[in-house]
Amino acid sequence: MPNAPSPQPVDFDAVVVGAGFAGMYMLHALRRLGFTARVYETGDDVGGTWYWNRYPGARCDIESLQYSYSFSEELDQEWTWSEKYAPQPEILAYARHVADRFDLRRDIQFETAVTAAAYDEAGVCWRIETSKGDAVSARFCIMAVGCLSAANVPDIPGLQEFPGPVYHTGQWPKAGVDFTGLKVAVIGTGSSAIQSIPLIADQAAALTVFQRTANYSIPAWNETLDPARLAAVKADYPALRAKARARPTGFYFPFNAKPALSASPEERERQYQEFWDRGGLPFLGAFGDLLFDRDANETGAEFVRAKIRAVVDDPAVADLLTPKDILGCKRLCVDTGYYQTFNRPHVKLVDVSKRPIERVSATGVVANGVEYAADAIVCATGFAAMTGSFDRIPITGRDGLPLAKKWEAGPRTYLGLTTVGFPNFFTITGPGSPSVLASMVQAIEQHVDWIADCMAHMRDIGAAAIEPTLPVEDDWVEHVNTVAAISLRSTCSSWYVGANMPGRPRVFMPYIGGFPVYVQKCNEVMTDGFIGFLFDGAPASQTPEVRLTERWRVPLDIDVISPAMIAAGRVPIV
Ligand code: NAP
């Protein structure tokens, strides 16, 4: 091929950064194809998010039967989830089981952080350095660093000097924490806070919750998994997996496409109650237009607000806990007894929406001129989402270009998988892909299979390097923004747009056009000869046979086509 540099021998075909669900499956997929790989993981075990987030009450918010790998039917058959939404220890046990069952650990180096990754253009490889002094080369650098991994510890004066323990929900101690008899302050009221507050309240002598923004939470109605349902799913697991892949969210739940405003008030109430009784994230499936029409959304929001008012005894506290903005604009929370916790006499809610927390003193948290006594502080303050995990590592591409510089005004990718100037660099569930708007495990598997198929194809045709072109990247970034603008989700100050932390550029980072639409686009790019990519600096000169993993030939579920999917321009208007 023209311009092809001569590759040097490398230590590994691929270095994978992170041994969460993405890194684990990436390793398995690479091995299956005969590639050599080394995974570096900061923690001392696999599991990623489920390794770090050990706070009380942590559990998944997509039913476990679907929040699990689908690549192995044997794995699906042999693993048995105990609850509808498995708790963190069980999800971590699952990750460990997968690591053992597929013998992954021998290629994972634990307690090792990647400290630098630089592209060597002459050698056509990545030079990787680690906290343990490793300096290795690999043809490919694959980032499996997670979307919600870089903890946001708030910059509150005095917090660092607080004499008592300060915890972040995303960096919870392995040994657990006993709050018995303590005065505890929790900062934040997002998903992590909403899951943990009821359990912290069970132990603490006094609990003060500092709320900047009220959040909508839908009851989980978590329960022991019904053996009949488990048996039914296992009898034909591939059918459930296929139905899930055809959904905009990458997981299956009952969905009513009818617009909310076309229903009578009585019908709406019935419908919302039915979906409330199902619980969790599927509540947003009660009507098809809830995330696209403000007036429709308001009907659902008001239903949830009424539920909060009905549960919380003190009307002033109920009012503070009641969100006034768009339902589901920020990711919905899913809880067990959250609002009820504020009826307990030792639990206090402090509004910090008008004035930020002033400082942390030696004996508590000071807000609105009042000191609230605390022996321990829990920061449930979220993450530098989507790009924070990349920012932690100096990553440099061609001509020494730092990734942080390239992304300073917001991440720029082609398909959320690759980025111009960084050959042979893949991002699993990177910004610009469905990632957090789909079931993460399905989104991970689709990316891993695409990357593995791509690498195998490159081996087939003898290509050493792949990189997207600037026009396709620019088009994709614009497309991601255009589609986002259709959804109400782009309108509020959430972590989807980086607005949860000061100083981050406001860009809607995940791709909201719908999981199957996105998968079809990835498939087409591949089957049409890797459209938009250069191999070894030149366009693909033939339309060669490609290796698309069969299960990603995903049909659309036409009953749930959304305006964002139509805006994505890849589905018929029905
Ligand atoms: P989050 O949704 O970003 O919530 C962080 C909370 O901390 C917000 O209430 C935020 O207020 C508040 N906060 C941040 N800095 C603050 C400050 N300086 N002063 C006062 N309050 C401050 O983070 P998260 O709860 O960890 O959840 C992040 C995401 O992780 C979720 O949306 C979800 O996708 C995922 N998650 C999932 C589950 C699950 O059920 N499986 C559980 C936990 C997390 P503002 O809203 O005003 O910014």
Coordinates of C-alpha atoms and ligand atoms in Angstrom, one line a residue:
M1 CA 0.0 0.0 0.0
P2 CA 1.3 3.6 -0.6
N3 CA 2.8 5.5 2.2
A4 CA 2.9 2.4 4.4
P5 CA 5.5 2.7 7.1
S6 CA 7.3 -0.4 8.0
P7 CA 6.0 -1.8 11.3
Q8 CA 8.4 -3.0 13.9
P9 CA 7.9 -6.1 15.9
V10 CA 5.8 -5.4 19.0
D11 CA 5.5 -7.0 22.5
F12 CA 1.7 -7.4 22.1
D13 CA -0.8 -7.1 19.3
A14 CA -2.9 -5.0 21.7
V15 CA -2.7 -3.3 25.1
V16 CA -6.1 -3.0 26.7
V17 CA -6.6 -0.3 29.4
G18 CA -9.0 -1.5 32.1
A19 CA -10.4 -4.9 33.2
G20 CA -14.0 -4.0 33.7
F21 CA -16.7 -5.6 31.6
A22 CA -15.2 -4.0 28.5
G23 CA -11.6 -5.0 29.0
M24 CA -12.5 -8.5 30.0
Y25 CA -14.6 -9.2 26.9
M26 CA -12.0 -7.4 24.7
L27 CA -9.3 -9.8 26.0
H28 CA -11.5 -12.8 25.4
A29 CA -12.3 -11.7 21.8
L30 CA -8.7 -11.0 21.0
R31 CA -7.6 -14.3 22.3
R32 CA -10.3 -16.1 20.3
L33 CA -8.8 -14.6 17.2
G34 CA -5.2 -15.5 18.2
F35 CA -4.0 -12.0 19.0
T36 CA -1.7 -11.4 21.9
A37 CA -2.8 -8.9 24.5
R38 CA -2.0 -7.4 27.9
V39 CA -4.6 -5.8 30.0
Y40 CA -3.6 -3.3 32.7
E41 CA -6.0 -2.7 35.6
T42 CA -5.6 -0.3 38.5
G43 CA -7.6 -2.3 40.9
D44 CA -6.6 -5.7 42.3
D45 CA -9.4 -7.6 40.6
V46 CA -11.7 -7.5 37.6
G47 CA -15.1 -5.8 37.5
G48 CA -14.4 -2.1 36.8
T49 CA -17.5 -0.1 37.9
W50 CA -18.6 -3.0 40.0
Y51 CA -15.2 -3.3 41.6
W52 CA -15.1 0.4 42.7
N53 CA -18.7 1.2 43.5
R54 CA -19.2 -0.8 46.7
Y55 CA -21.3 1.7 48.5
P56 CA -24.3 0.4 50.4
G57 CA -27.3 -0.3 48.2
A58 CA -25.3 -0.4 44.9
R59 CA -27.1 -2.5 42.4
C60 CA -27.8 -2.3 38.6
D61 CA -30.8 -0.5 37.3
I62 CA -31.3 -2.7 34.2
E63 CA -32.6 -6.2 35.1
S64 CA -29.8 -8.6 35.6
L65 CA -31.1 -11.1 33.1
Q66 CA -30.2 -8.5 30.5
Y67 CA -27.4 -6.6 32.3
S68 CA -25.0 -9.4 31.6
Y69 CA -22.8 -10.7 28.8
S70 CA -24.7 -12.3 25.9
F71 CA -21.7 -13.6 23.9
S72 CA -21.8 -17.1 25.5
E73 CA -24.9 -19.1 25.6
E74 CA -23.2 -21.5 28.0
L75 CA -22.5 -18.6 30.4
D76 CA -26.1 -17.5 30.1
Q77 CA -27.3 -21.0 31.1
E78 CA -24.9 -21.7 33.9
W79 CA -25.1 -18.3 35.8
T80 CA -28.2 -17.8 38.0
W81 CA -29.1 -14.3 39.2
S82 CA -30.8 -14.1 42.6
E83 CA -32.6 -10.9 42.2
K84 CA -34.3 -8.8 39.6
Y85 CA -31.6 -6.1 40.1
A86 CA -28.5 -7.9 41.5
P87 CA -26.6 -6.2 44.3
Q88 CA -23.0 -5.1 43.6
P89 CA -21.4 -8.1 45.4
E90 CA -23.3 -10.5 43.1
I91 CA -22.4 -8.5 39.9
L92 CA -18.7 -8.5 41.0
A93 CA -18.9 -12.2 41.7
Y94 CA -20.3 -12.7 38.1
A95 CA -17.3 -10.7 36.7
R96 CA -14.9 -12.8 38.7
H97 CA -16.7 -16.0 37.5
V98 CA -16.3 -14.8 33.9
A99 CA -12.6 -14.1 34.5
D100 CA -12.1 -17.6 35.8
R101 CA -14.3 -19.4 33.4
F102 CA -12.5 -17.9 30.4
D103 CA -9.1 -18.0 32.1
L104 CA -8.7 -14.2 31.6
R105 CA -6.5 -13.4 34.6
R106 CA -3.2 -14.7 33.1
D107 CA -3.2 -11.7 30.7
I108 CA -4.3 -9.1 33.1
Q109 CA -1.8 -7.2 35.2
F110 CA -3.6 -5.9 38.3
E111 CA -2.7 -2.9 40.5
T112 CA -1.1 -1.3 37.5
A113 CA -2.2 2.0 36.1
V114 CA -1.3 3.0 32.5
T115 CA 0.7 6.3 33.0
A116 CA 1.4 7.2 29.3
A117 CA 0.4 6.0 25.9
A118 CA 2.1 7.5 22.8
Y119 CA 1.8 6.6 19.2
D120 CA 5.1 5.8 17.5
E121 CA 4.6 6.7 13.9
A122 CA 7.8 5.2 12.6
G123 CA 7.3 1.9 14.4
V124 CA 3.5 1.8 13.7
C125 CA 2.8 1.0 17.3
W126 CA 1.8 2.3 20.7
R127 CA 4.4 2.8 23.5
I128 CA 2.7 2.2 26.8
E129 CA 4.1 3.0 30.2
T130 CA 2.7 1.9 33.6
S131 CA 2.9 2.8 37.3
K132 CA 4.8 -0.4 37.8
G133 CA 7.6 0.6 35.4
D134 CA 6.5 -1.4 32.4
A135 CA 7.4 0.0 29.0
V136 CA 5.8 -2.1 26.3
S137 CA 4.8 -1.7 22.7
A138 CA 1.6 -2.8 21.1
R139 CA 0.1 -2.5 17.6
F140 CA -3.2 -1.4 19.0
C141 CA -4.1 0.6 22.1
I142 CA -7.7 -0.2 23.3
M143 CA -9.3 2.0 25.9
A144 CA -11.7 0.1 28.1
V145 CA -11.7 2.8 30.8
G146 CA -15.4 3.1 31.4
C147 CA -17.8 6.1 31.1
L148 CA -18.3 6.8 34.8
S149 CA -15.0 6.0 36.4
A150 CA -13.2 9.3 37.2
A151 CA -14.6 10.3 40.5
N152 CA -15.6 13.9 40.9
V153 CA -14.5 14.9 44.4
P154 CA -16.0 18.4 45.0
D155 CA -13.6 21.3 45.6
I156 CA -15.2 22.5 48.9
P157 CA -12.9 24.5 51.2
G158 CA -11.8 22.4 54.2
L159 CA -12.9 19.0 52.8
Q160 CA -9.3 17.8 52.4
E161 CA -8.5 18.8 56.0
F162 CA -11.6 17.2 57.6
P163 CA -10.4 15.0 60.4
G164 CA -13.0 12.3 60.0
P165 CA -13.3 9.9 57.1
V166 CA -14.4 11.3 53.7
Y167 CA -15.7 8.7 51.2
H168 CA -16.6 8.9 47.5
T169 CA -19.3 6.4 46.4
G170 CA -17.2 5.4 43.4
Q171 CA -14.1 4.7 45.5
W172 CA -15.7 2.9 48.4
P173 CA -13.4 1.0 50.8
K174 CA -13.2 -2.8 50.2
A175 CA -13.8 -3.5 53.8
G176 CA -17.0 -1.6 53.9
V177 CA -18.0 1.2 56.2
D178 CA -19.9 0.9 59.5
F179 CA -21.8 4.2 60.2
T180 CA -23.4 2.9 63.4
G181 CA -23.8 5.7 65.9
L182 CA -22.2 8.3 63.6
K183 CA -23.4 11.6 62.4
V184 CA -23.1 11.4 58.6
A185 CA -23.2 14.0 55.9
V186 CA -24.1 12.9 52.3
I187 CA -23.4 15.4 49.5
G188 CA -25.4 14.8 46.4
T189 CA -28.7 13.3 45.4
G190 CA -28.0 11.4 42.2
S191 CA -28.3 7.7 41.6
S192 CA -25.5 6.7 43.9
A193 CA -26.9 8.9 46.8
I194 CA -30.4 7.7 46.2
Q195 CA -29.4 4.0 46.4
S196 CA -27.1 4.5 49.5
I197 CA -29.1 7.0 51.6
P198 CA -31.7 4.6 52.9
L199 CA -29.1 2.1 54.0
I200 CA -26.8 4.8 55.5
A201 CA -29.8 6.1 57.4
D202 CA -30.4 2.6 58.9
Q203 CA -27.0 2.8 60.6
A204 CA -26.3 6.5 61.2
A205 CA -27.3 8.3 64.4
A206 CA -28.0 11.4 62.3
L207 CA -27.9 11.8 58.6
T208 CA -27.8 15.2 56.8
V209 CA -28.3 15.2 53.0
F210 CA -27.1 18.2 51.0
Q211 CA -29.1 18.5 47.8
R212 CA -28.2 20.8 44.9
T213 CA -30.8 19.5 42.5
A214 CA -33.8 17.3 43.2
N215 CA -33.9 14.1 41.1
Y216 CA -36.8 11.9 39.8
S217 CA -36.6 8.4 41.2
I218 CA -38.8 5.5 40.3
P219 CA -39.2 2.6 42.7
A220 CA -37.2 -0.5 41.8
W221 CA -39.7 -3.0 43.3
N222 CA -36.7 -5.2 43.5
E223 CA -37.4 -8.8 44.3
T224 CA -36.1 -12.3 44.3
L225 CA -36.0 -13.5 40.8
D226 CA -39.2 -15.5 40.0
P227 CA -38.0 -19.0 39.2
A228 CA -40.7 -19.3 36.5
R229 CA -39.4 -16.2 34.8
L230 CA -35.8 -17.4 35.1
A231 CA -36.7 -20.7 33.6
A232 CA -38.7 -19.1 30.8
V233 CA -35.8 -16.8 29.9
K234 CA -33.3 -19.6 30.0
A235 CA -35.4 -21.8 27.8
D236 CA -34.8 -19.3 25.0
Y237 CA -32.2 -16.8 26.1
P238 CA -31.2 -15.9 22.5
A239 CA -34.7 -14.6 21.8
L240 CA -34.5 -12.1 24.8
R241 CA -31.0 -11.0 23.7
A242 CA -32.2 -10.5 20.1
K243 CA -35.3 -8.5 21.3
A244 CA -33.0 -6.3 23.5
R245 CA -30.6 -5.5 20.6
A246 CA -33.5 -4.3 18.5
R247 CA -34.4 -1.7 21.1
P248 CA -33.2 1.9 21.2
T249 CA -31.9 1.3 24.7
G250 CA -30.3 -2.1 24.0
F251 CA -32.5 -3.7 26.6
Y252 CA -36.1 -5.0 26.3
F253 CA -39.1 -3.7 28.3
P254 CA -42.7 -3.2 27.6
F255 CA -43.1 0.1 25.6
N256 CA -46.1 2.0 24.6
A257 CA -45.4 4.1 21.5
K258 CA -48.6 6.1 21.7
P259 CA -48.1 9.9 22.4
A260 CA -49.1 10.9 25.9
L261 CA -51.2 13.9 24.8
S262 CA -53.4 11.7 22.6
A263 CA -54.6 9.9 25.7
S264 CA -57.3 11.2 28.0
P265 CA -56.2 12.2 31.5
E266 CA -57.8 9.1 32.9
E267 CA -56.0 6.8 30.4
R268 CA -52.7 8.6 31.1
E269 CA -53.2 8.1 34.8
R270 CA -53.9 4.4 34.3
Q271 CA -50.9 4.0 32.0
Y272 CA -48.5 5.8 34.3
Q273 CA -49.7 3.8 37.3
E274 CA -49.2 0.6 35.3
F275 CA -45.6 1.6 34.4
W276 CA -45.0 2.8 38.0
D277 CA -46.0 -0.6 39.2
R278 CA -43.5 -2.2 36.9
G279 CA -40.9 0.2 38.3
G280 CA -37.4 1.4 37.3
L281 CA -36.2 2.9 34.1
P282 CA -39.0 1.4 32.0
F283 CA -41.3 4.0 33.5
L284 CA -40.2 6.2 30.5
G285 CA -41.8 3.6 28.2
A286 CA -45.3 4.6 29.4
F287 CA -45.7 6.9 26.3
G288 CA -43.6 7.3 23.2
D289 CA -43.1 11.1 23.3
L290 CA -42.0 11.7 26.9
L291 CA -38.5 12.6 25.9
F292 CA -39.4 14.6 22.9
D293 CA -42.4 16.8 23.8
R294 CA -42.3 19.1 26.8
D295 CA -46.0 19.1 27.4
A296 CA -46.1 15.3 27.2
N297 CA -43.2 15.1 29.5
E298 CA -44.9 17.4 32.0
T299 CA -47.8 14.9 32.4
G300 CA -45.4 12.2 33.4
A301 CA -43.4 14.5 35.6
E302 CA -46.5 15.6 37.4
F303 CA -47.5 12.0 38.0
V304 CA -44.1 11.3 39.7
R305 CA -44.2 14.6 41.7
A306 CA -47.6 13.6 43.1
K307 CA -46.1 10.3 44.2
I308 CA -43.3 12.1 46.0
R309 CA -45.8 14.4 47.7
A310 CA -47.9 11.5 48.8
V311 CA -44.9 9.7 50.4
V312 CA -43.1 12.5 52.2
D313 CA -44.9 13.7 55.4
D314 CA -43.5 17.2 55.8
P315 CA -44.8 19.4 52.9
A316 CA -41.8 21.6 52.9
V317 CA -39.4 18.6 52.7
A318 CA -41.6 17.1 50.0
D319 CA -41.5 20.3 48.0
L320 CA -37.7 20.4 48.2
L321 CA -37.4 16.8 47.1
T322 CA -39.8 17.4 44.2
P323 CA -38.0 18.1 40.9
K324 CA -39.5 20.9 38.9
D325 CA -37.7 20.3 35.6
I326 CA -38.0 17.7 32.8
L327 CA -38.6 14.0 33.7
G328 CA -35.7 11.8 32.5
C329 CA -33.6 14.7 31.3
K330 CA -31.0 13.6 33.8
R331 CA -30.8 9.9 33.9
L332 CA -33.8 8.6 36.0
C333 CA -32.8 7.2 39.4
V334 CA -34.2 3.9 40.7
D335 CA -34.7 3.4 44.4
T336 CA -35.9 1.4 47.3
G337 CA -37.4 3.6 50.0
Y338 CA -35.5 6.8 49.1
Y339 CA -38.2 9.4 49.6
Q340 CA -39.6 7.5 52.7
T341 CA -36.2 7.9 54.3
F342 CA -36.8 11.7 54.8
N343 CA -39.8 10.8 57.1
R344 CA -37.3 9.4 59.6
P345 CA -36.6 11.8 62.5
H346 CA -32.8 11.6 62.3
V347 CA -32.7 12.4 58.6
K348 CA -32.4 16.1 57.5
L349 CA -32.4 17.6 54.0
V350 CA -30.5 20.7 53.3
D351 CA -31.0 22.8 50.2
V352 CA -27.8 24.0 48.6
S353 CA -29.3 25.0 45.3
K354 CA -29.1 28.7 45.8
R355 CA -25.8 28.9 47.7
P356 CA -23.2 26.2 47.4
I357 CA -21.8 24.4 50.5
E358 CA -19.6 27.1 52.1
R359 CA -17.0 24.9 53.7
V360 CA -16.2 21.9 55.7
S361 CA -15.1 22.6 59.3
A362 CA -13.4 20.3 61.7
T363 CA -16.7 19.2 63.0
G364 CA -19.2 19.3 60.1
V365 CA -20.4 20.8 56.9
V366 CA -21.3 24.5 56.7
A367 CA -24.1 25.6 54.4
N368 CA -26.4 28.7 54.3
G369 CA -24.5 29.9 57.4
V370 CA -25.3 26.9 59.5
E371 CA -22.9 24.1 60.6
Y372 CA -24.3 20.6 60.3
A373 CA -22.4 18.3 62.6
A374 CA -20.7 15.3 60.9
D375 CA -18.3 12.6 61.9
A376 CA -18.0 11.2 58.4
I377 CA -18.7 12.7 54.9
V378 CA -19.9 10.8 51.9
C379 CA -19.4 12.5 48.5
A380 CA -22.0 11.0 46.2
T381 CA -21.0 13.6 43.7
G382 CA -20.6 11.6 40.5
F383 CA -18.0 11.5 37.9
A384 CA -16.1 13.4 35.2
A385 CA -18.3 11.4 32.8
M386 CA -17.3 10.0 29.4
T387 CA -13.9 11.7 29.0
G388 CA -12.7 11.9 32.6
S389 CA -11.1 8.5 32.4
F390 CA -9.1 9.6 29.3
D391 CA -8.0 12.8 30.9
R392 CA -6.2 10.9 33.6
I393 CA -3.7 9.4 31.1
P394 CA -1.4 11.4 28.9
I395 CA -2.3 10.0 25.5
T396 CA -0.5 11.4 22.4
G397 CA -1.2 10.6 18.8
R398 CA 0.6 11.4 15.6
D399 CA 3.0 14.4 15.7
G400 CA 2.8 14.3 19.5
L401 CA -0.8 15.6 19.6
P402 CA -2.3 15.1 23.1
L403 CA -5.8 13.7 23.1
A404 CA -6.7 16.1 25.9
K405 CA -5.8 19.0 23.5
K406 CA -7.8 17.5 20.6
W407 CA -10.8 17.1 22.9
E408 CA -10.5 20.3 24.8
A409 CA -13.7 21.8 23.3
G410 CA -15.4 18.4 23.6
P411 CA -14.7 14.9 22.4
R412 CA -14.4 14.3 18.6
T413 CA -14.7 10.7 17.4
Y414 CA -15.8 8.7 14.4
L415 CA -18.6 6.4 15.7
G416 CA -17.3 6.8 19.3
L417 CA -14.8 4.1 18.3
T418 CA -11.8 6.0 16.8
T419 CA -10.4 9.5 16.5
V420 CA -8.4 11.2 13.8
G421 CA -4.7 11.6 14.6
F422 CA -4.7 8.5 16.8
P423 CA -4.1 5.4 14.5
N424 CA -4.9 2.0 15.9
F425 CA -6.5 3.6 18.9
F426 CA -10.0 2.3 19.8
T427 CA -12.4 3.5 22.5
I428 CA -14.9 1.0 23.8
T429 CA -18.2 2.9 24.5
G430 CA -16.4 6.1 23.8
P431 CA -18.1 9.5 23.4
G432 CA -20.2 9.6 20.3
S433 CA -21.5 6.1 20.7
P434 CA -24.7 5.0 22.5
S435 CA -22.8 3.8 25.6
V436 CA -24.6 5.1 28.7
L437 CA -27.9 5.5 26.8
A438 CA -27.9 1.8 26.0
S439 CA -27.5 -1.2 28.3
M440 CA -23.8 -0.8 28.9
V441 CA -23.0 -4.5 28.6
Q442 CA -24.6 -4.8 25.1
A443 CA -23.0 -1.5 24.0
I444 CA -19.6 -2.9 25.2
E445 CA -20.1 -6.3 23.4
Q446 CA -21.0 -4.6 20.1
H447 CA -17.9 -2.4 20.2
V448 CA -15.6 -5.2 21.2
D449 CA -16.9 -7.4 18.4
W450 CA -16.5 -4.5 15.9
I451 CA -12.9 -3.8 17.0
A452 CA -12.0 -7.5 16.9
D453 CA -13.6 -8.0 13.5
C454 CA -11.7 -4.9 12.3
M455 CA -8.4 -6.2 13.6
A456 CA -8.9 -9.6 12.1
H457 CA -9.7 -8.0 8.8
M458 CA -6.6 -5.9 8.9
R459 CA -4.6 -9.0 9.5
D460 CA -6.3 -10.7 6.5
I461 CA -5.4 -7.8 4.2
G462 CA -2.0 -7.1 5.7
A463 CA -2.7 -3.6 7.0
A464 CA -0.7 -2.4 9.9
A465 CA -2.6 0.8 10.7
I466 CA -6.2 2.2 10.6
E467 CA -7.3 5.7 11.2
P468 CA -10.5 7.6 10.3
T469 CA -10.5 10.6 8.0
L470 CA -11.3 14.2 9.1
P471 CA -14.5 14.6 6.9
V472 CA -16.2 11.5 8.3
E473 CA -15.3 12.4 11.9
D474 CA -16.6 16.0 11.4
D475 CA -19.8 14.6 9.9
W476 CA -20.2 12.1 12.8
V477 CA -19.7 14.8 15.4
E478 CA -22.3 17.0 13.7
H479 CA -24.7 14.1 13.4
V480 CA -24.3 13.2 17.1
N481 CA -25.2 16.9 18.0
T482 CA -28.1 17.1 15.5
V483 CA -29.7 14.0 16.8
A484 CA -29.2 15.1 20.4
A485 CA -30.9 18.4 19.8
I486 CA -34.2 16.5 19.0
S487 CA -34.3 15.0 22.5
L488 CA -35.3 16.9 25.7
R489 CA -32.3 15.1 27.2
S490 CA -29.9 17.6 25.7
T491 CA -31.6 20.5 27.4
C492 CA -30.6 20.3 31.1
S493 CA -27.3 20.5 33.0
S494 CA -26.6 16.8 33.3
W495 CA -23.4 14.8 33.2
Y496 CA -24.5 13.8 29.6
V497 CA -23.4 17.3 28.6
G498 CA -20.5 17.6 31.1
A499 CA -22.4 20.3 33.1
N500 CA -22.2 18.5 36.4
M501 CA -18.6 19.8 36.9
P502 CA -17.4 23.3 36.5
G503 CA -15.2 24.2 33.5
R504 CA -16.1 21.3 31.2
P505 CA -17.3 22.1 27.7
R506 CA -21.0 21.7 27.2
V507 CA -21.4 18.9 24.6
F508 CA -23.9 16.1 24.5
M509 CA -21.5 13.2 24.6
P510 CA -23.4 9.9 24.1
Y511 CA -25.1 9.1 20.7
I512 CA -28.9 9.3 21.2
G513 CA -30.0 8.0 17.8
G514 CA -30.9 4.6 19.1
F515 CA -28.8 1.5 19.6
P516 CA -29.9 -0.6 16.6
V517 CA -29.6 2.4 14.3
Y518 CA -26.1 2.9 15.5
V519 CA -25.2 -0.8 15.1
Q520 CA -26.5 -0.7 11.6
K521 CA -24.3 2.3 10.8
C522 CA -21.3 0.5 12.2
N523 CA -22.1 -2.6 10.2
E524 CA -22.5 -0.7 7.0
V525 CA -19.2 1.1 7.5
M526 CA -17.6 -2.3 7.8
T527 CA -19.4 -4.2 5.1
D528 CA -19.0 -1.4 2.6
G529 CA -15.2 -1.7 3.0
F530 CA -14.5 0.4 6.1
I531 CA -15.9 3.6 4.6
G532 CA -14.3 6.6 6.1
F533 CA -11.1 4.8 7.2
L534 CA -7.6 4.8 5.9
F535 CA -5.5 1.7 6.1
D536 CA -1.8 2.4 6.3
G537 CA -2.6 6.0 5.2
A538 CA -4.5 5.0 2.0
P539 CA -8.2 4.3 1.4
A540 CA -9.1 0.6 1.2
S541 CA -8.4 -0.4 -2.4
Q542 CA -10.9 -3.2 -2.6
T543 CA -14.2 -4.2 -1.0
P544 CA -12.8 -7.2 0.7
E545 CA -14.6 -9.9 2.5
V546 CA -15.2 -8.8 6.1
R547 CA -15.9 -10.7 9.2
L548 CA -19.0 -9.0 10.8
T549 CA -20.1 -10.9 13.9
E550 CA -23.4 -12.3 12.9
R551 CA -25.4 -11.4 16.0
W552 CA -25.0 -7.7 15.3
R553 CA -27.1 -7.9 12.1
V554 CA -29.7 -6.2 14.2
P555 CA -33.2 -5.6 13.0
L556 CA -35.1 -2.5 14.2
D557 CA -38.1 -3.0 16.5
I558 CA -40.4 -0.8 14.5
D559 CA -42.9 -0.5 17.3
V560 CA -40.4 1.6 19.3
I561 CA -39.0 3.9 16.6
S562 CA -38.4 7.3 18.2
P563 CA -38.1 10.8 16.8
A564 CA -34.4 10.7 17.5
M565 CA -34.1 7.5 15.5
I566 CA -36.0 9.0 12.6
A567 CA -33.7 12.1 12.9
A568 CA -30.8 9.7 12.7
G569 CA -32.0 9.3 9.1
R570 CA -31.8 5.6 9.0
V571 CA -35.3 4.4 9.7
P572 CA -38.5 4.7 7.8
I573 CA -41.1 7.2 9.1
V574 CA -43.9 5.0 10.2
Ligands
NAP1 P1 -24.6 12.1 39.6 O1 -25.8 11.6 38.9 O2 -23.7 13.0 38.8 O3 -25.0 12.8 40.9 C1 -24.1 13.6 41.7 C2 -24.9 14.4 42.7 O4 -23.9 15.1 43.4 C3 -25.8 15.3 42.1 O5 -27.0 15.4 42.9 C4 -25.1 16.6 42.0 O6 -25.9 17.8 42.0 C5 -24.3 16.5 43.3 N1 -23.2 17.3 43.4 C6 -22.0 17.3 42.7 N2 -21.2 18.2 43.1 C7 -21.7 18.9 44.2 C8 -21.3 19.9 45.0 N3 -20.2 20.5 44.8 N4 -22.2 20.3 45.9 C9 -23.4 19.8 46.1 N5 -23.9 18.8 45.3 C10 -23.0 18.3 44.4 O7 -23.6 10.9 40.1 P2 -24.0 9.4 40.6 O8 -25.2 9.5 41.5 O9 -22.8 8.8 41.0 O10 -24.6 8.8 39.2 C11 -23.9 8.9 38.0 C12 -24.4 7.9 37.0 O11 -23.9 6.7 37.3 C13 -25.9 7.7 37.0 O12 -26.6 8.7 36.3 C14 -26.0 6.4 36.4 O13 -25.9 6.4 35.0 C15 -24.8 5.7 37.0 N6 -25.2 5.0 38.2 C16 -26.1 3.9 38.1 C17 -26.5 3.3 39.2 C18 -27.4 2.1 39.0 O14 -28.5 2.2 39.5 N7 -27.0 1.1 38.4 C19 -26.1 3.7 40.5 C20 -25.3 4.8 40.6 C21 -24.8 5.4 39.5 P3 -26.4 18.3 40.6 O15 -27.4 17.4 40.1 O16 -26.8 19.7 40.9 O17 -25.2 18.3 39.7

